[in-house]
CSV table of N, CA, C and O in Angstrom, one decimal:
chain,number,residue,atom,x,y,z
A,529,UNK,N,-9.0,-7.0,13.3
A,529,UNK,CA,-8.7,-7.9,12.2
A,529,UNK,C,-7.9,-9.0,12.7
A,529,UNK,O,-6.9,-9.0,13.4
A,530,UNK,N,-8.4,-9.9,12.3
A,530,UNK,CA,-8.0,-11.3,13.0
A,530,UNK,C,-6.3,-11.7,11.8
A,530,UNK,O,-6.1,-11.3,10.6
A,531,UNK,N,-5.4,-12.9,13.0
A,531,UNK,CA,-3.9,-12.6,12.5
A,531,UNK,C,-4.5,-13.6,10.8
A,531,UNK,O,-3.9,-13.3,9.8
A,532,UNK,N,-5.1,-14.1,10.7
A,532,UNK,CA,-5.5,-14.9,9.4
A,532,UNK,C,-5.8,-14.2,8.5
A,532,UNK,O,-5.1,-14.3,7.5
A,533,UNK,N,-7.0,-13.1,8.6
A,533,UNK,CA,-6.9,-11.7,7.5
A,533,UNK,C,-5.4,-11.4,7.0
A,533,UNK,O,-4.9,-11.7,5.9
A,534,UNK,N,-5.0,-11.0,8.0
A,534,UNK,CA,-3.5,-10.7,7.4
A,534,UNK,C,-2.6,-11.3,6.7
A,534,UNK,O,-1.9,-10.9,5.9
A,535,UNK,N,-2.8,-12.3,7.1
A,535,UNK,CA,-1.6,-13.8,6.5
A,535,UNK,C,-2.1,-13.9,5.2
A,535,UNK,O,-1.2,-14.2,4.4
A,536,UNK,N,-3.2,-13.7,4.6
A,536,UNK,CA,-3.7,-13.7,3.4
A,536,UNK,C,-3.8,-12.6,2.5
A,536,UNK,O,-4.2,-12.6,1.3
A,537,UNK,N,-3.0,-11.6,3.3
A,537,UNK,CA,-2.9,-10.3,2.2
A,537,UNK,C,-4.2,-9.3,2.5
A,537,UNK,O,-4.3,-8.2,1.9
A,538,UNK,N,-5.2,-9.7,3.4
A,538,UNK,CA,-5.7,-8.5,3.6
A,538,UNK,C,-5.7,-7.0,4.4
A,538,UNK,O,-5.9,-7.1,5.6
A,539,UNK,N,-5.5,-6.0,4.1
A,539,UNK,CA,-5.1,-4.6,4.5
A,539,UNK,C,-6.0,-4.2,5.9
A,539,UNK,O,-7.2,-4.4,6.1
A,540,UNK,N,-5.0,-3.6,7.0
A,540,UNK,CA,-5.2,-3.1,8.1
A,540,UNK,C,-5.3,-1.7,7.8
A,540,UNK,O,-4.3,-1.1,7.4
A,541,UNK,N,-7.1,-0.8,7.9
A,541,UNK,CA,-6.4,0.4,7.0
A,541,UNK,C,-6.6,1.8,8.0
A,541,UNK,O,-6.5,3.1,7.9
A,542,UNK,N,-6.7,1.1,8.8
A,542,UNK,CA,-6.7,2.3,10.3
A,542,UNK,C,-5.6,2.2,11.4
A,542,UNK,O,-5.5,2.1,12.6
A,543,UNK,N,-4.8,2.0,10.3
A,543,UNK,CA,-3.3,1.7,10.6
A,543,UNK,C,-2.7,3.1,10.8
A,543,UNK,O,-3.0,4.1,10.1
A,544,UNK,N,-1.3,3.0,12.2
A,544,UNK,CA,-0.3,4.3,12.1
A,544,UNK,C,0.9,2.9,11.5
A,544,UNK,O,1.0,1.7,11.7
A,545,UNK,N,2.0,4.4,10.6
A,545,UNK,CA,3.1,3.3,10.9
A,545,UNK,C,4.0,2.8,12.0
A,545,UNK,O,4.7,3.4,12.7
A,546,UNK,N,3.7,1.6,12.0
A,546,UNK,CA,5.1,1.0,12.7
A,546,UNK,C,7.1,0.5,12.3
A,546,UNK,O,8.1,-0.2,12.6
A,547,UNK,N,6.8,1.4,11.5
A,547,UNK,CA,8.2,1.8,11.3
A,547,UNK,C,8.9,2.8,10.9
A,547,UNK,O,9.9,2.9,10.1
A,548,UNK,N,8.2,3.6,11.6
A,548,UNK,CA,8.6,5.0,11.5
A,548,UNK,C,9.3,5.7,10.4
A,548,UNK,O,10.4,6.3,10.3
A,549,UNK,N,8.3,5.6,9.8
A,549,UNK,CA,8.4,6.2,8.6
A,549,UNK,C,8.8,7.7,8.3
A,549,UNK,O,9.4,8.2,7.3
A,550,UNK,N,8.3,8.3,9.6
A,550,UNK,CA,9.0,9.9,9.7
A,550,UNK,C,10.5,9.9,9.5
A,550,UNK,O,10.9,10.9,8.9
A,551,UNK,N,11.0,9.4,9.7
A,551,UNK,CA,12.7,9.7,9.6
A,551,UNK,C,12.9,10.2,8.6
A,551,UNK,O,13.8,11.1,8.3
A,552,UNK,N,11.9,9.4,7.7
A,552,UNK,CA,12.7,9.8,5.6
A,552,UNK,C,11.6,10.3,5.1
A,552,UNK,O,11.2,10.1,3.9
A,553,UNK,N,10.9,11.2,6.0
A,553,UNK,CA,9.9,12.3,5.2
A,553,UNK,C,10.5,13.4,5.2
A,553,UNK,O,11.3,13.8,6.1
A,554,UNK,N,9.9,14.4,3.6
A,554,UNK,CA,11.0,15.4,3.6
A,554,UNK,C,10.1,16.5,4.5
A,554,UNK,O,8.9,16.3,4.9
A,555,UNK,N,11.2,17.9,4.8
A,555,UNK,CA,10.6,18.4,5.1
A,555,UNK,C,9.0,19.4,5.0
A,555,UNK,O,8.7,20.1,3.9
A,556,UNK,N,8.4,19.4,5.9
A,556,UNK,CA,6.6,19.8,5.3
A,556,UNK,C,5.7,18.3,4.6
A,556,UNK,O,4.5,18.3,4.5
A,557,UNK,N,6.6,17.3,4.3
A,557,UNK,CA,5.8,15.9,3.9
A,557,UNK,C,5.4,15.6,5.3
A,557,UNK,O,6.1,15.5,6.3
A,558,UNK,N,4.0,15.5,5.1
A,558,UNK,CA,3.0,14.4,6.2
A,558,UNK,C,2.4,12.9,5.5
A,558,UNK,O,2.1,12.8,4.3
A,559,UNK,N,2.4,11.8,6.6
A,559,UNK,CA,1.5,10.7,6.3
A,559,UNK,C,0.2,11.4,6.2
A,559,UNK,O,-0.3,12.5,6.6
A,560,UNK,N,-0.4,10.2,5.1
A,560,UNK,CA,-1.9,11.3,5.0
A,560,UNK,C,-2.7,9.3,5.6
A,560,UNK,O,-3.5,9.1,6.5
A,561,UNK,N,-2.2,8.3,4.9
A,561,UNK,CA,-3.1,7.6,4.9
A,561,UNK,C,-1.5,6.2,5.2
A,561,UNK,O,-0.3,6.4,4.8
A,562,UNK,N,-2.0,4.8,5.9
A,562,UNK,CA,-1.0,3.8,5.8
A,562,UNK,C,-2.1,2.6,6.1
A,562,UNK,O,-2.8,2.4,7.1
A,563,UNK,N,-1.9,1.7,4.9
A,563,UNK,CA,-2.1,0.4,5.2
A,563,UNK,C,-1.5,-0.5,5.8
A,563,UNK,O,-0.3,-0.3,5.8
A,564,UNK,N,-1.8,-1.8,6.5
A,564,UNK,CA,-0.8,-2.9,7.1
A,564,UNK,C,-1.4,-3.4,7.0
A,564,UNK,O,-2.6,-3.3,7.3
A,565,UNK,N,-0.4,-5.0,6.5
A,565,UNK,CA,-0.7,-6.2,6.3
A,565,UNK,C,0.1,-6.7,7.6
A,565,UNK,O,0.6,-6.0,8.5
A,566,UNK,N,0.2,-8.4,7.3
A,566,UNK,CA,0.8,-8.8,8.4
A,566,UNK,C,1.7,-8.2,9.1
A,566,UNK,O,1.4,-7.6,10.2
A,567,UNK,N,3.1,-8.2,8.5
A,567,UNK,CA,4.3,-7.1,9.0
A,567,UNK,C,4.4,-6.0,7.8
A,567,UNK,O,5.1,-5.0,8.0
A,568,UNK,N,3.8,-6.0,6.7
A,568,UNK,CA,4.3,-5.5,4.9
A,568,UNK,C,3.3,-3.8,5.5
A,568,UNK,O,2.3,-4.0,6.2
A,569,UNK,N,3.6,-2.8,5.2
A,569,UNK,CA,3.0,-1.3,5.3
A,569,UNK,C,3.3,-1.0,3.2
A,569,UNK,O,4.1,-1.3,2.3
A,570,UNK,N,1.7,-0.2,3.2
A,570,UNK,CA,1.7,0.8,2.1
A,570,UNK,C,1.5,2.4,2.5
A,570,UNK,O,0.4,2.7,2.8
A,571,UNK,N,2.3,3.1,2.6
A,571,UNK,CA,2.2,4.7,3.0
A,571,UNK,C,2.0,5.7,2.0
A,571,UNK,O,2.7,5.8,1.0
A,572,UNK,N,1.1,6.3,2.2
A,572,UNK,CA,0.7,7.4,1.3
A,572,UNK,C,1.4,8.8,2.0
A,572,UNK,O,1.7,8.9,3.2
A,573,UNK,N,1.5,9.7,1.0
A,573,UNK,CA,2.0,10.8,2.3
A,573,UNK,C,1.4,12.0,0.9
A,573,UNK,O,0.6,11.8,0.0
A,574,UNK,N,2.2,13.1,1.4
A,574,UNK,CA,1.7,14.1,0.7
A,574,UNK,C,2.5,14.4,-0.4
A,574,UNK,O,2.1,15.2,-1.2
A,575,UNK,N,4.0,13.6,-0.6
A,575,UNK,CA,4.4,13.4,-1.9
A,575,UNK,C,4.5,12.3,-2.5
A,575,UNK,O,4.8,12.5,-3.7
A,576,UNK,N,4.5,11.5,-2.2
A,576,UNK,CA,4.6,9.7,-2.8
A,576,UNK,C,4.0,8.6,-2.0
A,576,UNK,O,3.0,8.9,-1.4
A,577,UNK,N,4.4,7.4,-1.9
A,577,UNK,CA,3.9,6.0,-1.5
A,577,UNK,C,5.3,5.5,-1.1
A,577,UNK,O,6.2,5.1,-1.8
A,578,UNK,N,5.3,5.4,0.3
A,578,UNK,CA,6.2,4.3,0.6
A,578,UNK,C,5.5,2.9,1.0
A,578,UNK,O,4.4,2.7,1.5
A,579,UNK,N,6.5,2.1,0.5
A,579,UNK,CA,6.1,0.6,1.1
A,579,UNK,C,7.8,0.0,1.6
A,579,UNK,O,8.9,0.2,1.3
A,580,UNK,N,6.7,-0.7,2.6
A,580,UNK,CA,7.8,-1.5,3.7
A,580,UNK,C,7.8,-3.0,3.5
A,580,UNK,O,6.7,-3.5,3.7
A,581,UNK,N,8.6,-3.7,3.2
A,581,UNK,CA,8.8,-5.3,2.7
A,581,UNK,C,9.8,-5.7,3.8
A,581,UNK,O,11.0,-5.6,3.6
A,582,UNK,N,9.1,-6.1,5.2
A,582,UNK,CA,9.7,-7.0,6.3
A,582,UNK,C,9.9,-8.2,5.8
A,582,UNK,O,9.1,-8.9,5.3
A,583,UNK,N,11.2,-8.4,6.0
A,583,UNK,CA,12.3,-9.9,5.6
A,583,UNK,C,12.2,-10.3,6.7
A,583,UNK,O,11.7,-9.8,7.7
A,584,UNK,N,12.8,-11.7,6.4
A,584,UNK,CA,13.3,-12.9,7.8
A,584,UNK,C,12.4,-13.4,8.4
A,584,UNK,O,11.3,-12.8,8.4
A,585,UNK,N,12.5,-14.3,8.9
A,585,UNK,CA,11.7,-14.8,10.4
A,585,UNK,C,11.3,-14.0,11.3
A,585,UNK,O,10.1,-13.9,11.4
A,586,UNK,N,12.4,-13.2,12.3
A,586,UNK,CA,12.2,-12.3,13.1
A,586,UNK,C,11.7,-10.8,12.4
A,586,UNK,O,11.2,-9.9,13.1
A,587,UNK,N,11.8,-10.6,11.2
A,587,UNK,CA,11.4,-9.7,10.9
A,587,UNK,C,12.8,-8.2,10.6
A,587,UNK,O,12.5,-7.0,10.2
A,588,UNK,N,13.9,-8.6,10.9
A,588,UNK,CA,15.1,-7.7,11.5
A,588,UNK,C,15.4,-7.0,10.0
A,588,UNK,O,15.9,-5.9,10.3
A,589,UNK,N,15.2,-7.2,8.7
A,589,UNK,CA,15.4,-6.4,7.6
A,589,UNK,C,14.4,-6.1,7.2
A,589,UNK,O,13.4,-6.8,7.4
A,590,UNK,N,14.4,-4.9,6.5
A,590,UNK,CA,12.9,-4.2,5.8
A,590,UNK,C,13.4,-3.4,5.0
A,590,UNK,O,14.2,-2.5,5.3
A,591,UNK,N,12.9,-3.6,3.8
A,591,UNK,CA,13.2,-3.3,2.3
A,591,UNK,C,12.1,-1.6,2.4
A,591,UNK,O,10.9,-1.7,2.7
A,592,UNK,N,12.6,-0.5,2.3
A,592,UNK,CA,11.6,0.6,2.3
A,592,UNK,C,11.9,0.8,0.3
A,592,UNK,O,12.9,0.7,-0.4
A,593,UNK,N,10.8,1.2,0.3
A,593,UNK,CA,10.6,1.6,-1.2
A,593,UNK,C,9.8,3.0,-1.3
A,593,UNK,O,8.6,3.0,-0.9
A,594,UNK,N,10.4,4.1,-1.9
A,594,UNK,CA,9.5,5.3,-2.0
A,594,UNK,C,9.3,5.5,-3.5
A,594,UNK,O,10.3,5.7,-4.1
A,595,UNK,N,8.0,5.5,-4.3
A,595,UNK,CA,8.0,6.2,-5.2
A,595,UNK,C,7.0,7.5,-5.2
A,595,UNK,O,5.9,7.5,-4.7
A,596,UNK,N,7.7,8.6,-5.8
A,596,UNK,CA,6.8,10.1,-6.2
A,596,UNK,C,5.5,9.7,-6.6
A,596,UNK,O,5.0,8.7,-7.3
A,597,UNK,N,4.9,11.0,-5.9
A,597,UNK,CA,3.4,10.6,-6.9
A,597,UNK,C,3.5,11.7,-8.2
A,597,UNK,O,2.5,12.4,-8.4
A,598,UNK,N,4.3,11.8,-8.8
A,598,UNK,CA,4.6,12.0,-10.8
A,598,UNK,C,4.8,11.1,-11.0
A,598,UNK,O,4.8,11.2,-12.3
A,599,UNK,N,5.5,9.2,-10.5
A,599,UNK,CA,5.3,8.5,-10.7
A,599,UNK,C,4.5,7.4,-10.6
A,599,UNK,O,5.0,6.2,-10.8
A,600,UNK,N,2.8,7.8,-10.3
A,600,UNK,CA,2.3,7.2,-9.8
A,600,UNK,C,1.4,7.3,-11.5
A,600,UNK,O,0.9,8.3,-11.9
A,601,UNK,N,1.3,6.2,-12.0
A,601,UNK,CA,0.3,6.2,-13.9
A,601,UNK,C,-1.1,6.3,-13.7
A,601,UNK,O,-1.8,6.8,-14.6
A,602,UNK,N,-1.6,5.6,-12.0
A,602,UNK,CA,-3.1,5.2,-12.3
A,602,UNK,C,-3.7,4.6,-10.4
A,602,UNK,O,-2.9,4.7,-9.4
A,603,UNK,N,-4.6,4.3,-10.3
A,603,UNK,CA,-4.9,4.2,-9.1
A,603,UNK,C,-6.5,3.5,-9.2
A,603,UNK,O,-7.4,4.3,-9.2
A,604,UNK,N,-6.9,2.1,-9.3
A,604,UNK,CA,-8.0,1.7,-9.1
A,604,UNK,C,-8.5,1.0,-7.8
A,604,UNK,O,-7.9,0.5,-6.9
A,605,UNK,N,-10.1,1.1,-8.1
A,605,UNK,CA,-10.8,1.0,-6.8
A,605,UNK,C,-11.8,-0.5,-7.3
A,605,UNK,O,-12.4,-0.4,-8.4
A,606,UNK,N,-11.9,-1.3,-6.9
A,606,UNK,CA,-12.5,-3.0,-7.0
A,606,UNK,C,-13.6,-2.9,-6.0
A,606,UNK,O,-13.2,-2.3,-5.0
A,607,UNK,N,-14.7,-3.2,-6.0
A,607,UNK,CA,-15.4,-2.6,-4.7
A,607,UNK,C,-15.5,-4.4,-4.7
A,607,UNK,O,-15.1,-5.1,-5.6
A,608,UNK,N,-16.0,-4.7,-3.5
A,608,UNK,CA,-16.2,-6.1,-3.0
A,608,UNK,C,-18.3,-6.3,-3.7
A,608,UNK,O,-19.3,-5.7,-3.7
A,609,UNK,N,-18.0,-7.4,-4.2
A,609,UNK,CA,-19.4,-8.3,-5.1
A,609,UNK,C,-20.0,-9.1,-3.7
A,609,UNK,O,-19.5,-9.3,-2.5
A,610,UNK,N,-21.3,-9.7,-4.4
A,610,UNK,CA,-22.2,-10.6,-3.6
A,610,UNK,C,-21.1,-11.5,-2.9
A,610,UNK,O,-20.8,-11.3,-1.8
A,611,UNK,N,-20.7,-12.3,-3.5
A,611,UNK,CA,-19.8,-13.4,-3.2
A,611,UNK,C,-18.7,-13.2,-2.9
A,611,UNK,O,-18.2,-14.1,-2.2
A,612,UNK,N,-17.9,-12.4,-3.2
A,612,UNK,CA,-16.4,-11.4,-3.4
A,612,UNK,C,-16.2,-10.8,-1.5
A,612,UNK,O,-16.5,-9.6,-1.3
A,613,UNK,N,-15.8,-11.5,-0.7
A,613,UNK,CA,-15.6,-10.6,0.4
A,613,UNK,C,-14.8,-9.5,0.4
A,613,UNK,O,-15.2,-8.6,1.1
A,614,UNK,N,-13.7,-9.2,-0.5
A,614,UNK,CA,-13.1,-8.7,-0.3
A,614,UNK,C,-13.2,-7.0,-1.4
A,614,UNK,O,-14.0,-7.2,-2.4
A,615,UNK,N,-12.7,-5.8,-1.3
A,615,UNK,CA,-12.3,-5.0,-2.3
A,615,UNK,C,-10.6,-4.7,-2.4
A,615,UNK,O,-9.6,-4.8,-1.7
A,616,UNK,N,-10.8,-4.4,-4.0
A,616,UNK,CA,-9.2,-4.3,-4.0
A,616,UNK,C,-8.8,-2.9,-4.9
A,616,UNK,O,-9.2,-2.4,-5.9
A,617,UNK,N,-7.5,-2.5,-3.8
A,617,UNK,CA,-6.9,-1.0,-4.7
A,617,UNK,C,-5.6,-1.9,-5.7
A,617,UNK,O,-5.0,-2.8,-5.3
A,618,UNK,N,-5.5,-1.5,-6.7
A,618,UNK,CA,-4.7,-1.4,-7.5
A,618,UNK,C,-3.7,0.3,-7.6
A,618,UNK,O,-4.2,1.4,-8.0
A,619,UNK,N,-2.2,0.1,-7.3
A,619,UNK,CA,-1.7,1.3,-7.7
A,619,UNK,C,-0.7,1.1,-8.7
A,619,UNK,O,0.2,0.2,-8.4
A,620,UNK,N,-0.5,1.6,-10.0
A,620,UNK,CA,0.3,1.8,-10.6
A,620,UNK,C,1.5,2.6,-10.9
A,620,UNK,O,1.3,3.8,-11.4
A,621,UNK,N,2.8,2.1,-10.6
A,621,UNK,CA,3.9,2.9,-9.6
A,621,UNK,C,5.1,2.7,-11.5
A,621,UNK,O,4.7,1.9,-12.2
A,622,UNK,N,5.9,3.2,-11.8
A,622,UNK,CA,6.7,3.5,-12.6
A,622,UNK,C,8.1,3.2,-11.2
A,622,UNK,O,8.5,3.8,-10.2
A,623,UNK,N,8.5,1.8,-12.0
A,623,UNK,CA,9.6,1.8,-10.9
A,623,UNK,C,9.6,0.4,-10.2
A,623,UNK,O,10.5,0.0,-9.5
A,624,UNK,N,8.4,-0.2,-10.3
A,624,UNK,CA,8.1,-1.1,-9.9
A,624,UNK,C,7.8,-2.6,-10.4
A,624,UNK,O,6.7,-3.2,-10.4
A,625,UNK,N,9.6,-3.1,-10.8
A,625,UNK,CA,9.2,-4.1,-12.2
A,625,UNK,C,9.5,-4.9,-11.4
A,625,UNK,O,9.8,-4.8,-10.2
A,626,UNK,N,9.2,-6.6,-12.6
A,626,UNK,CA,9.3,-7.6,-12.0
A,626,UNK,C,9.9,-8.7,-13.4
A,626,UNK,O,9.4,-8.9,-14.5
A,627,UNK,N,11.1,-9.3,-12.7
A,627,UNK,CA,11.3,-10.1,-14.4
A,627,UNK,C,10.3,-11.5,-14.7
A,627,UNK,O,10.3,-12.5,-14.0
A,628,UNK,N,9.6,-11.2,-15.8
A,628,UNK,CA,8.6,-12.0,-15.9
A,628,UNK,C,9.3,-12.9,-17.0
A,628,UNK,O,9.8,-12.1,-17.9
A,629,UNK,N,9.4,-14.3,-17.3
A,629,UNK,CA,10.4,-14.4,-18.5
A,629,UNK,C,10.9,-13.7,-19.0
A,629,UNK,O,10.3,-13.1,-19.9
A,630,UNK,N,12.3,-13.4,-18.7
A,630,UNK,CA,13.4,-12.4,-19.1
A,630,UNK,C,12.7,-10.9,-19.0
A,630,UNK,O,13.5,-9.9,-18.9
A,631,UNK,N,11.6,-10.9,-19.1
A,631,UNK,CA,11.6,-9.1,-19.1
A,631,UNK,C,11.0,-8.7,-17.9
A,631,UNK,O,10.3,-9.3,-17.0
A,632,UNK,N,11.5,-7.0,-17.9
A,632,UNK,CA,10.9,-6.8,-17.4
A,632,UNK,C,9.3,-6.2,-16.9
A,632,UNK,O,8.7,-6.2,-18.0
A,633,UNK,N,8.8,-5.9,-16.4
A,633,UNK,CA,6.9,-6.1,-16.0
A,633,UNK,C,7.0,-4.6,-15.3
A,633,UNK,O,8.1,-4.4,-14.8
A,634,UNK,N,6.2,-3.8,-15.2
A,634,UNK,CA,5.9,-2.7,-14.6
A,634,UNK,C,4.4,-3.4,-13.9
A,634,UNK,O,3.2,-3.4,-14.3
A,635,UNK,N,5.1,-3.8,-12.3
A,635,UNK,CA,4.0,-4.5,-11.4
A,635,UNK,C,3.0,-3.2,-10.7
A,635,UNK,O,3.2,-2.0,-10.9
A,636,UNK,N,2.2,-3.6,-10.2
A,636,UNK,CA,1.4,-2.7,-9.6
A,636,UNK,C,1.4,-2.7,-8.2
A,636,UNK,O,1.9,-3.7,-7.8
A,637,UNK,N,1.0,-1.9,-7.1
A,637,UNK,CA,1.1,-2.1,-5.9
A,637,UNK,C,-0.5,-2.4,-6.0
A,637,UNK,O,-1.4,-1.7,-6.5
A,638,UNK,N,-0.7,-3.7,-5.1
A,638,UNK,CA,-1.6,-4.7,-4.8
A,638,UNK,C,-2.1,-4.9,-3.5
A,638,UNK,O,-1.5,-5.7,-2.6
A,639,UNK,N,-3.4,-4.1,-3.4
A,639,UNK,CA,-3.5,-4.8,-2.0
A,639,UNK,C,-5.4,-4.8,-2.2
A,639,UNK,O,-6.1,-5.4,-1.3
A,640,UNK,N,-6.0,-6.7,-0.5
A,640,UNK,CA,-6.6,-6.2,-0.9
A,640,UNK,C,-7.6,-6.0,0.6
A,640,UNK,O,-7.2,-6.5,1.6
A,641,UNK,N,-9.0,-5.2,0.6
A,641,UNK,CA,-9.7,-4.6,2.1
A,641,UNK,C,-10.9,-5.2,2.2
A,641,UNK,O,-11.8,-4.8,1.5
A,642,UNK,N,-11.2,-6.3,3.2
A,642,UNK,CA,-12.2,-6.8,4.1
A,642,UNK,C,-13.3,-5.8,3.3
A,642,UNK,O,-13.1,-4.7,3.0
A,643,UNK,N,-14.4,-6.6,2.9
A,643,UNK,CA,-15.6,-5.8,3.0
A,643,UNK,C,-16.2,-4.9,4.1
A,643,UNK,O,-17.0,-3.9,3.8
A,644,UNK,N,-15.7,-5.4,5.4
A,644,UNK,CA,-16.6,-4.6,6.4
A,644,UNK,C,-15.6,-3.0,6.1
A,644,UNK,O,-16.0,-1.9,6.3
A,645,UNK,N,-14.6,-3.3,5.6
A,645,UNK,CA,-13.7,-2.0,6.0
A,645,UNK,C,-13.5,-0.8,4.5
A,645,UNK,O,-12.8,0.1,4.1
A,646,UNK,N,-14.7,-1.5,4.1
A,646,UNK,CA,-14.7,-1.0,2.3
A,646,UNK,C,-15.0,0.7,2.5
A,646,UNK,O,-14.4,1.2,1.5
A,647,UNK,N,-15.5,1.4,3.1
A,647,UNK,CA,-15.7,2.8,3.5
A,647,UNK,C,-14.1,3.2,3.7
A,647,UNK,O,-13.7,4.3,3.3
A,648,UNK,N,-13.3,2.3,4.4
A,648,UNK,CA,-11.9,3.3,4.5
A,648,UNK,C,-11.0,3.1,3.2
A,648,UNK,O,-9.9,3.7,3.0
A,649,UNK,N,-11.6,2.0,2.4
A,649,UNK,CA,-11.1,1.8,1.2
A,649,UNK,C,-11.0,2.7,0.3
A,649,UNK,O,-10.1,3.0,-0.4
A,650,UNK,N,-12.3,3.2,0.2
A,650,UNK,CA,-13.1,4.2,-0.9
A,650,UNK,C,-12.2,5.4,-0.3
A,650,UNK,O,-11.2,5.9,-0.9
A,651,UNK,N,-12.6,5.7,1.1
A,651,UNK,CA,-11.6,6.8,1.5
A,651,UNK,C,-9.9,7.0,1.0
A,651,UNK,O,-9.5,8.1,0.6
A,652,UNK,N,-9.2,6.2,1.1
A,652,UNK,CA,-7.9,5.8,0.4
A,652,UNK,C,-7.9,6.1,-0.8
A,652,UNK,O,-7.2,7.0,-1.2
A,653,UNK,N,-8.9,4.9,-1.9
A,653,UNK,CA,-8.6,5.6,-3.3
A,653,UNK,C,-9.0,7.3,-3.2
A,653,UNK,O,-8.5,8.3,-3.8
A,654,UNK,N,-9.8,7.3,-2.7
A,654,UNK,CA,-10.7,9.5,-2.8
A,654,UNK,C,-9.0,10.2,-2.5
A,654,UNK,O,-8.5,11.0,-3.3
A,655,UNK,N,-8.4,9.6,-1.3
A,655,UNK,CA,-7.2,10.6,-0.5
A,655,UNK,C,-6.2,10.6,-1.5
A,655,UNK,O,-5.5,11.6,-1.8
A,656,UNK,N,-6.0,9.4,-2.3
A,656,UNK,CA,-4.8,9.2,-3.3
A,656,UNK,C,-5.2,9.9,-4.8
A,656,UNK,O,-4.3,10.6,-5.4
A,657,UNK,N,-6.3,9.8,-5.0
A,657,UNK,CA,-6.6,10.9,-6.3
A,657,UNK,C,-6.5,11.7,-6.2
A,657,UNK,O,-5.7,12.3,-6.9
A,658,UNK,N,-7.2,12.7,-5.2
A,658,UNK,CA,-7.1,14.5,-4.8
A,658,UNK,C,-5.5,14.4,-4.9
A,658,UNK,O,-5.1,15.0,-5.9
A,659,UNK,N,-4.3,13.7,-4.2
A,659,UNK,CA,-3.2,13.9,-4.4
A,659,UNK,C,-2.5,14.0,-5.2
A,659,UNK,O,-1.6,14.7,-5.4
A,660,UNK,N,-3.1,12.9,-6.1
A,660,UNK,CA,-2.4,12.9,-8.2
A,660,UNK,C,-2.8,13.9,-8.9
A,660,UNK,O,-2.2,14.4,-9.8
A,661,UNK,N,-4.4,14.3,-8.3
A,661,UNK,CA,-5.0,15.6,-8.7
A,661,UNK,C,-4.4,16.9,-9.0
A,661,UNK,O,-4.3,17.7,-9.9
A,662,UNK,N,-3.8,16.7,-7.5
A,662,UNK,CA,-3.3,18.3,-7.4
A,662,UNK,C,-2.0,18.8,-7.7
A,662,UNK,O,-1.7,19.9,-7.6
């Protein structure tokens, strides 16, 4: 995936983390699945979703965010159209607002996957449902 994919918000999805995200898994939590954007990661594990929000220029702060998946409302799959290169997951996280004139917004976690890579896409939403499932 070329650095321009990225710059535009499209997901790297045969991705490991690069920021070691092990440190703050609990014990018996495994990664199951991790997206990457330019520097930005979405991590799935076997109890919630972390995401990594790299600051700065150099990149030297990084905002980690974990929410449970009992907090997770919903989880959509966009598949990529004729014209549409791209597919897009939608996750819906409790916890995750945004002040939109004065209020606040319960945003969604947004990302979106190259058509050629739409099979690891489908795999992602499949790995994240069985997980809300169970």
């Amino acid at each position: 995936m070329g650095l321009l994919d990225k710059m535009i918000g499209h997901a790297d999805v045969n991705a490991k983390s690069s920021y070691n995200l092990e440190r703050f898994l609990s014990e018996g939590e495994t990664v199951l699945a991790v997206f990457r954007f330019a520097r930005d990661e979405i991590a799935v594990t076997t109890n919630g979703i972390f995401t990594v929000d790299v600051q700065g220029i150099f990149g030297g702060k990084k905002e980690y965010k974990y929410f449970p998946l009992k907090g997770v409302k919903y989880v959509a799959y966009e598949s990529a159209g004729t014209f549409d290169t791209d597919a897009d997951i939608k996750i819906g996280v409790d916890g995750n607002t945004e002040l939109v004139n004065n209020v606040a917004v319960n945003k969604p976690l947004s990302f979106k996957i190259p058509k050629s890579q739409a099979a690891e896409g489908e795999r992602f939403f499949k790995l994240l449902k069985a997980a809300l499932d169970a």
